[in-house]
Amino acid sequence: MKNIKKFIDTKLNKAVSLKEQFKVLEEKDWNSLTVLLELNIQISHLYNVLNNNEAINEEGREIDNLADEISDVLLQLSYLSYLEKIDFSSLDDYQDYTYDKLEGLTVLFGQLTEVFLEDYHYRFAKSRPGFATHKKFITDRLIKMFIIVSNLADKYNINILTEFDNMYDDAMNFIKKSTGN
């Protein structure tokens, strides 16, 4: 929990800045639904690293760096939180949330996707017991996803602060190379 608090305090703005830098390579503007799609890709990369198998690996792609993939998930969670104007002041209320299984990240992702599809009027809206608004539900699911990612990193002895900075530097170099700067 300590690591994710520090990440949110010190890296969230850096993550948003990086996503903004990527706009020079994108043809369309992103919204919460497109960030969800990218988050799905990054979560699947986590699965790919932890379940490396020829039967599911994509030919020609080396997806084998757990620390980098964790950083990519944190990047997408950060940008989605930014787009949704998530308030992290309730983070201390999650002190006892210790869940650390990748499968749980997927379940929460599905719940988050469903509520966004409702908010974008692709699905019928329903209430979420225990949550006064969809915004409170979304905040809860995002906070839990951040914590699960941090707990996974701890489980595999990955320093999310250092690894995020490494991913940031790699991404900035990629953007510069791709734009000829």
PDB file of C-alpha atoms in Angstrom:
ATOM      1  CA  MET A   1       0.000   0.000   0.000  1.00  0.00           C
ATOM      2  CA  LYS A   2       2.882   2.332   0.791  1.00  0.00           C
ATOM      3  CA  ASN A   3       4.279   1.944  -2.738  1.00  0.00           C
ATOM      4  CA  ILE A   4       1.028   2.773  -4.500  1.00  0.00           C
ATOM      5  CA  LYS A   5       0.490   5.843  -2.330  1.00  0.00           C
ATOM      6  CA  LYS A   6       3.969   7.027  -3.240  1.00  0.00           C
ATOM      7  CA  PHE A   7       3.338   6.194  -6.910  1.00  0.00           C
ATOM      8  CA  ILE A   8       0.139   8.243  -6.976  1.00  0.00           C
ATOM      9  CA  ASP A   9       1.829  11.121  -5.147  1.00  0.00           C
ATOM     10  CA  THR A  10       4.969  11.193  -7.287  1.00  0.00           C
ATOM     11  CA  LYS A  11       4.289   9.496 -10.639  1.00  0.00           C
ATOM     12  CA  LEU A  12       0.647  10.127 -11.546  1.00  0.00           C
ATOM     13  CA  ASN A  13       1.345  13.497 -13.167  1.00  0.00           C
ATOM     14  CA  LYS A  14       4.376  12.050 -14.949  1.00  0.00           C
ATOM     15  CA  ALA A  15       2.144   9.286 -16.343  1.00  0.00           C
ATOM     16  CA  VAL A  16      -0.408  11.794 -17.604  1.00  0.00           C
ATOM     17  CA  SER A  17       2.367  13.836 -19.181  1.00  0.00           C
ATOM     18  CA  LEU A  18       3.683  10.758 -20.971  1.00  0.00           C
ATOM     19  CA  LYS A  19       0.250   9.879 -22.351  1.00  0.00           C
ATOM     20  CA  GLU A  20      -0.072  13.466 -23.560  1.00  0.00           C
ATOM     21  CA  GLN A  21       3.333  13.168 -25.289  1.00  0.00           C
ATOM     22  CA  PHE A  22       2.089  10.102 -27.173  1.00  0.00           C
ATOM     23  CA  LYS A  23      -0.568  12.247 -28.880  1.00  0.00           C
ATOM     24  CA  VAL A  24       1.984  13.190 -31.555  1.00  0.00           C
ATOM     25  CA  LEU A  25       1.862   9.555 -32.736  1.00  0.00           C
ATOM     26  CA  GLU A  26      -1.909   9.086 -32.541  1.00  0.00           C
ATOM     27  CA  GLU A  27      -4.409   9.838 -35.262  1.00  0.00           C
ATOM     28  CA  LYS A  28      -7.443  10.158 -32.990  1.00  0.00           C
ATOM     29  CA  ASP A  29      -8.202  11.554 -29.560  1.00  0.00           C
ATOM     30  CA  TRP A  30      -8.597   9.105 -26.724  1.00  0.00           C
ATOM     31  CA  ASN A  31     -11.437   8.916 -24.233  1.00  0.00           C
ATOM     32  CA  SER A  32     -12.091   6.631 -21.280  1.00  0.00           C
ATOM     33  CA  LEU A  33     -13.295   3.798 -23.526  1.00  0.00           C
ATOM     34  CA  THR A  34     -10.168   3.824 -25.679  1.00  0.00           C
ATOM     35  CA  VAL A  35      -7.975   3.951 -22.579  1.00  0.00           C
ATOM     36  CA  LEU A  36      -9.927   0.916 -21.302  1.00  0.00           C
ATOM     37  CA  LEU A  37      -9.110  -0.892 -24.535  1.00  0.00           C
ATOM     38  CA  GLU A  38      -5.415  -0.100 -24.088  1.00  0.00           C
ATOM     39  CA  LEU A  39      -5.595  -1.155 -20.432  1.00  0.00           C
ATOM     40  CA  ASN A  40      -7.003  -4.496 -21.604  1.00  0.00           C
ATOM     41  CA  ILE A  41      -4.014  -4.929 -23.918  1.00  0.00           C
ATOM     42  CA  GLN A  42      -1.593  -4.166 -21.107  1.00  0.00           C
ATOM     43  CA  ILE A  43      -3.320  -6.542 -18.668  1.00  0.00           C
ATOM     44  CA  SER A  44      -3.123  -9.256 -21.328  1.00  0.00           C
ATOM     45  CA  HIS A  45       0.615  -8.554 -21.589  1.00  0.00           C
ATOM     46  CA  LEU A  46       0.908  -9.228 -17.854  1.00  0.00           C
ATOM     47  CA  TYR A  47      -0.788 -12.571 -18.425  1.00  0.00           C
ATOM     48  CA  ASN A  48       1.528 -13.256 -21.353  1.00  0.00           C
ATOM     49  CA  VAL A  49       4.638 -12.674 -19.246  1.00  0.00           C
ATOM     50  CA  LEU A  50       3.373 -14.808 -16.373  1.00  0.00           C
ATOM     51  CA  ASN A  51       2.015 -17.525 -18.692  1.00  0.00           C
ATOM     52  CA  ASN A  52       4.601 -17.531 -21.462  1.00  0.00           C
ATOM     53  CA  ASN A  53       3.655 -20.280 -23.897  1.00  0.00           C
ATOM     54  CA  GLU A  54       4.229 -20.755 -27.633  1.00  0.00           C
ATOM     55  CA  ALA A  55       0.517 -21.526 -28.084  1.00  0.00           C
ATOM     56  CA  ILE A  56      -0.450 -17.966 -27.088  1.00  0.00           C
ATOM     57  CA  ASN A  57       2.638 -15.882 -27.820  1.00  0.00           C
ATOM     58  CA  GLU A  58       2.385 -13.405 -30.669  1.00  0.00           C
ATOM     59  CA  GLU A  59       5.004 -14.159 -33.309  1.00  0.00           C
ATOM     60  CA  GLY A  60       7.665 -11.491 -33.622  1.00  0.00           C
ATOM     61  CA  ARG A  61       6.858  -9.853 -30.276  1.00  0.00           C
ATOM     62  CA  GLU A  62       8.938 -10.200 -27.166  1.00  0.00           C
ATOM     63  CA  ILE A  63       6.585  -9.636 -24.262  1.00  0.00           C
ATOM     64  CA  ASP A  64       8.729 -10.878 -21.415  1.00  0.00           C
ATOM     65  CA  ASN A  65       9.509  -7.978 -19.074  1.00  0.00           C
ATOM     66  CA  LEU A  66       7.162  -8.115 -16.092  1.00  0.00           C
ATOM     67  CA  ALA A  67       8.391  -4.814 -14.637  1.00  0.00           C
ATOM     68  CA  ASP A  68       7.771  -2.996 -17.921  1.00  0.00           C
ATOM     69  CA  GLU A  69       4.302  -4.501 -18.318  1.00  0.00           C
ATOM     70  CA  ILE A  70       3.383  -3.557 -14.751  1.00  0.00           C
ATOM     71  CA  SER A  71       4.529  -0.012 -15.561  1.00  0.00           C
ATOM     72  CA  ASP A  72       2.382  -0.011 -18.707  1.00  0.00           C
ATOM     73  CA  VAL A  73      -0.683  -1.032 -16.686  1.00  0.00           C
ATOM     74  CA  LEU A  74       0.064   1.737 -14.177  1.00  0.00           C
ATOM     75  CA  LEU A  75       0.339   4.199 -17.061  1.00  0.00           C
ATOM     76  CA  GLN A  76      -3.121   3.315 -18.351  1.00  0.00           C
ATOM     77  CA  LEU A  77      -4.678   3.297 -14.876  1.00  0.00           C
ATOM     78  CA  SER A  78      -3.147   6.716 -14.275  1.00  0.00           C
ATOM     79  CA  TYR A  79      -4.463   8.205 -17.496  1.00  0.00           C
ATOM     80  CA  LEU A  80      -7.912   6.736 -16.981  1.00  0.00           C
ATOM     81  CA  SER A  81      -7.928   8.223 -13.466  1.00  0.00           C
ATOM     82  CA  TYR A  82      -6.937  11.571 -14.941  1.00  0.00           C
ATOM     83  CA  LEU A  83      -9.688  11.475 -17.569  1.00  0.00           C
ATOM     84  CA  GLU A  84     -12.250  10.501 -14.948  1.00  0.00           C
ATOM     85  CA  LYS A  85     -10.964  13.084 -12.440  1.00  0.00           C
ATOM     86  CA  ILE A  86     -10.536  10.444  -9.746  1.00  0.00           C
ATOM     87  CA  ASP A  87     -10.013  11.724  -6.200  1.00  0.00           C
ATOM     88  CA  PHE A  88      -7.548   9.520  -4.331  1.00  0.00           C
ATOM     89  CA  SER A  89      -8.249  11.061  -0.914  1.00  0.00           C
ATOM     90  CA  SER A  90      -9.960   7.820   0.165  1.00  0.00           C
ATOM     91  CA  LEU A  91      -6.848   5.727  -0.537  1.00  0.00           C
ATOM     92  CA  ASP A  92      -6.137   5.322   3.186  1.00  0.00           C
ATOM     93  CA  ASP A  93      -9.499   3.554   3.534  1.00  0.00           C
ATOM     94  CA  TYR A  94      -7.973   0.630   1.574  1.00  0.00           C
ATOM     95  CA  GLN A  95      -5.194  -0.183   4.076  1.00  0.00           C
ATOM     96  CA  ASP A  96      -6.539  -3.716   4.532  1.00  0.00           C
ATOM     97  CA  TYR A  97      -6.930  -4.450   0.822  1.00  0.00           C
ATOM     98  CA  THR A  98      -4.143  -6.976   0.201  1.00  0.00           C
ATOM     99  CA  TYR A  99      -5.409  -8.848  -2.845  1.00  0.00           C
ATOM    100  CA  ASP A 100      -2.521  -9.772  -5.172  1.00  0.00           C
ATOM    101  CA  LYS A 101      -3.796 -12.143  -7.854  1.00  0.00           C
ATOM    102  CA  LEU A 102      -3.752 -11.208 -11.523  1.00  0.00           C
ATOM    103  CA  GLU A 103      -7.171 -12.797 -12.006  1.00  0.00           C
ATOM    104  CA  GLY A 104      -8.673 -10.246  -9.624  1.00  0.00           C
ATOM    105  CA  LEU A 105      -7.319  -7.450 -11.775  1.00  0.00           C
ATOM    106  CA  THR A 106      -9.231  -8.952 -14.692  1.00  0.00           C
ATOM    107  CA  VAL A 107     -12.465  -9.259 -12.718  1.00  0.00           C
ATOM    108  CA  LEU A 108     -12.270  -5.626 -11.603  1.00  0.00           C
ATOM    109  CA  PHE A 109     -11.420  -4.617 -15.163  1.00  0.00           C
ATOM    110  CA  GLY A 110     -14.619  -6.309 -16.360  1.00  0.00           C
ATOM    111  CA  GLN A 111     -16.682  -4.515 -13.731  1.00  0.00           C
ATOM    112  CA  LEU A 112     -15.078  -1.217 -14.670  1.00  0.00           C
ATOM    113  CA  THR A 113     -15.708  -1.828 -18.364  1.00  0.00           C
ATOM    114  CA  GLU A 114     -19.353  -2.632 -17.723  1.00  0.00           C
ATOM    115  CA  VAL A 115     -19.972   0.588 -15.813  1.00  0.00           C
ATOM    116  CA  PHE A 116     -18.262   2.622 -18.537  1.00  0.00           C
ATOM    117  CA  LEU A 117     -20.402   0.973 -21.205  1.00  0.00           C
ATOM    118  CA  GLU A 118     -23.419   1.975 -19.144  1.00  0.00           C
ATOM    119  CA  ASP A 119     -22.166   5.555 -18.735  1.00  0.00           C
ATOM    120  CA  TYR A 120     -21.533   5.807 -22.484  1.00  0.00           C
ATOM    121  CA  HIS A 121     -25.052   4.417 -23.119  1.00  0.00           C
ATOM    122  CA  TYR A 122     -23.980   1.165 -24.771  1.00  0.00           C
ATOM    123  CA  ARG A 123     -25.547  -0.886 -21.979  1.00  0.00           C
ATOM    124  CA  PHE A 124     -28.553  -0.262 -19.785  1.00  0.00           C
ATOM    125  CA  ALA A 125     -27.644   1.493 -16.548  1.00  0.00           C
ATOM    126  CA  LYS A 126     -27.995  -0.256 -13.222  1.00  0.00           C
ATOM    127  CA  SER A 127     -27.249   0.722  -9.673  1.00  0.00           C
ATOM    128  CA  ARG A 128     -24.224  -0.582  -7.820  1.00  0.00           C
ATOM    129  CA  PRO A 129     -25.200  -1.611  -4.271  1.00  0.00           C
ATOM    130  CA  GLY A 130     -23.006   0.113  -1.717  1.00  0.00           C
ATOM    131  CA  PHE A 131     -22.138   2.970  -4.066  1.00  0.00           C
ATOM    132  CA  ALA A 132     -24.200   6.153  -4.280  1.00  0.00           C
ATOM    133  CA  THR A 133     -22.972   6.917  -7.806  1.00  0.00           C
ATOM    134  CA  HIS A 134     -21.181   5.291 -10.709  1.00  0.00           C
ATOM    135  CA  LYS A 135     -18.313   7.712 -10.040  1.00  0.00           C
ATOM    136  CA  LYS A 136     -17.838   6.248  -6.547  1.00  0.00           C
ATOM    137  CA  PHE A 137     -17.913   2.725  -8.011  1.00  0.00           C
ATOM    138  CA  ILE A 138     -15.373   3.677 -10.684  1.00  0.00           C
ATOM    139  CA  THR A 139     -13.133   5.274  -8.048  1.00  0.00           C
ATOM    140  CA  ASP A 140     -13.302   2.133  -5.913  1.00  0.00           C
ATOM    141  CA  ARG A 141     -12.462  -0.178  -8.803  1.00  0.00           C
ATOM    142  CA  LEU A 142      -9.562   1.977 -10.006  1.00  0.00           C
ATOM    143  CA  ILE A 143      -8.074   2.253  -6.524  1.00  0.00           C
ATOM    144  CA  LYS A 144      -8.337  -1.511  -6.068  1.00  0.00           C
ATOM    145  CA  MET A 145      -6.710  -2.081  -9.467  1.00  0.00           C
ATOM    146  CA  PHE A 146      -3.822   0.228  -8.552  1.00  0.00           C
ATOM    147  CA  ILE A 147      -3.359  -1.667  -5.288  1.00  0.00           C
ATOM    148  CA  ILE A 148      -3.469  -5.084  -6.964  1.00  0.00           C
ATOM    149  CA  VAL A 149      -0.812  -3.998  -9.466  1.00  0.00           C
ATOM    150  CA  SER A 150       1.344  -2.700  -6.620  1.00  0.00           C
ATOM    151  CA  ASN A 151       0.809  -5.924  -4.655  1.00  0.00           C
ATOM    152  CA  LEU A 152       1.775  -7.973  -7.717  1.00  0.00           C
ATOM    153  CA  ALA A 153       4.920  -5.918  -8.091  1.00  0.00           C
ATOM    154  CA  ASP A 154       5.773  -6.501  -4.441  1.00  0.00           C
ATOM    155  CA  LYS A 155       5.134 -10.223  -4.873  1.00  0.00           C
ATOM    156  CA  TYR A 156       7.726 -10.318  -7.683  1.00  0.00           C
ATOM    157  CA  ASN A 157      10.159  -7.901  -5.973  1.00  0.00           C
ATOM    158  CA  ILE A 158       9.604  -5.119  -8.504  1.00  0.00           C
ATOM    159  CA  ASN A 159      10.089  -1.502  -7.455  1.00  0.00           C
ATOM    160  CA  ILE A 160       7.249   0.260  -9.276  1.00  0.00           C
ATOM    161  CA  LEU A 161       8.768   3.702  -8.784  1.00  0.00           C
ATOM    162  CA  THR A 162      12.096   2.807 -10.372  1.00  0.00           C
ATOM    163  CA  GLU A 163      10.570   0.645 -13.080  1.00  0.00           C
ATOM    164  CA  PHE A 164       8.027   3.301 -14.012  1.00  0.00           C
ATOM    165  CA  ASP A 165      10.839   5.805 -14.462  1.00  0.00           C
ATOM    166  CA  ASN A 166      12.676   3.294 -16.678  1.00  0.00           C
ATOM    167  CA  MET A 167       9.555   2.739 -18.786  1.00  0.00           C
ATOM    168  CA  TYR A 168       9.025   6.504 -19.009  1.00  0.00           C
ATOM    169  CA  ASP A 169      12.563   7.040 -20.310  1.00  0.00           C
ATOM    170  CA  ASP A 170      12.167   4.226 -22.872  1.00  0.00           C
ATOM    171  CA  ALA A 171       8.830   5.636 -24.016  1.00  0.00           C
ATOM    172  CA  MET A 172      10.190   9.166 -24.381  1.00  0.00           C
ATOM    173  CA  ASN A 173      13.099   7.822 -26.442  1.00  0.00           C
ATOM    174  CA  PHE A 174      10.608   5.902 -28.609  1.00  0.00           C
ATOM    175  CA  ILE A 175       8.539   9.058 -29.171  1.00  0.00           C
ATOM    176  CA  LYS A 176      11.644  11.069 -30.100  1.00  0.00           C
ATOM    177  CA  LYS A 177      12.863   8.380 -32.468  1.00  0.00           C
ATOM    178  CA  SER A 178       9.418   7.995 -34.062  1.00  0.00           C
ATOM    179  CA  THR A 179       9.039  11.730 -34.634  1.00  0.00           C
ATOM    180  CA  GLY A 180      12.611  12.276 -35.787  1.00  0.00           C
ATOM    181  CA  ASN A 181      13.442  14.587 -32.871  1.00  0.00           C
TER     182      ASN A 181
END
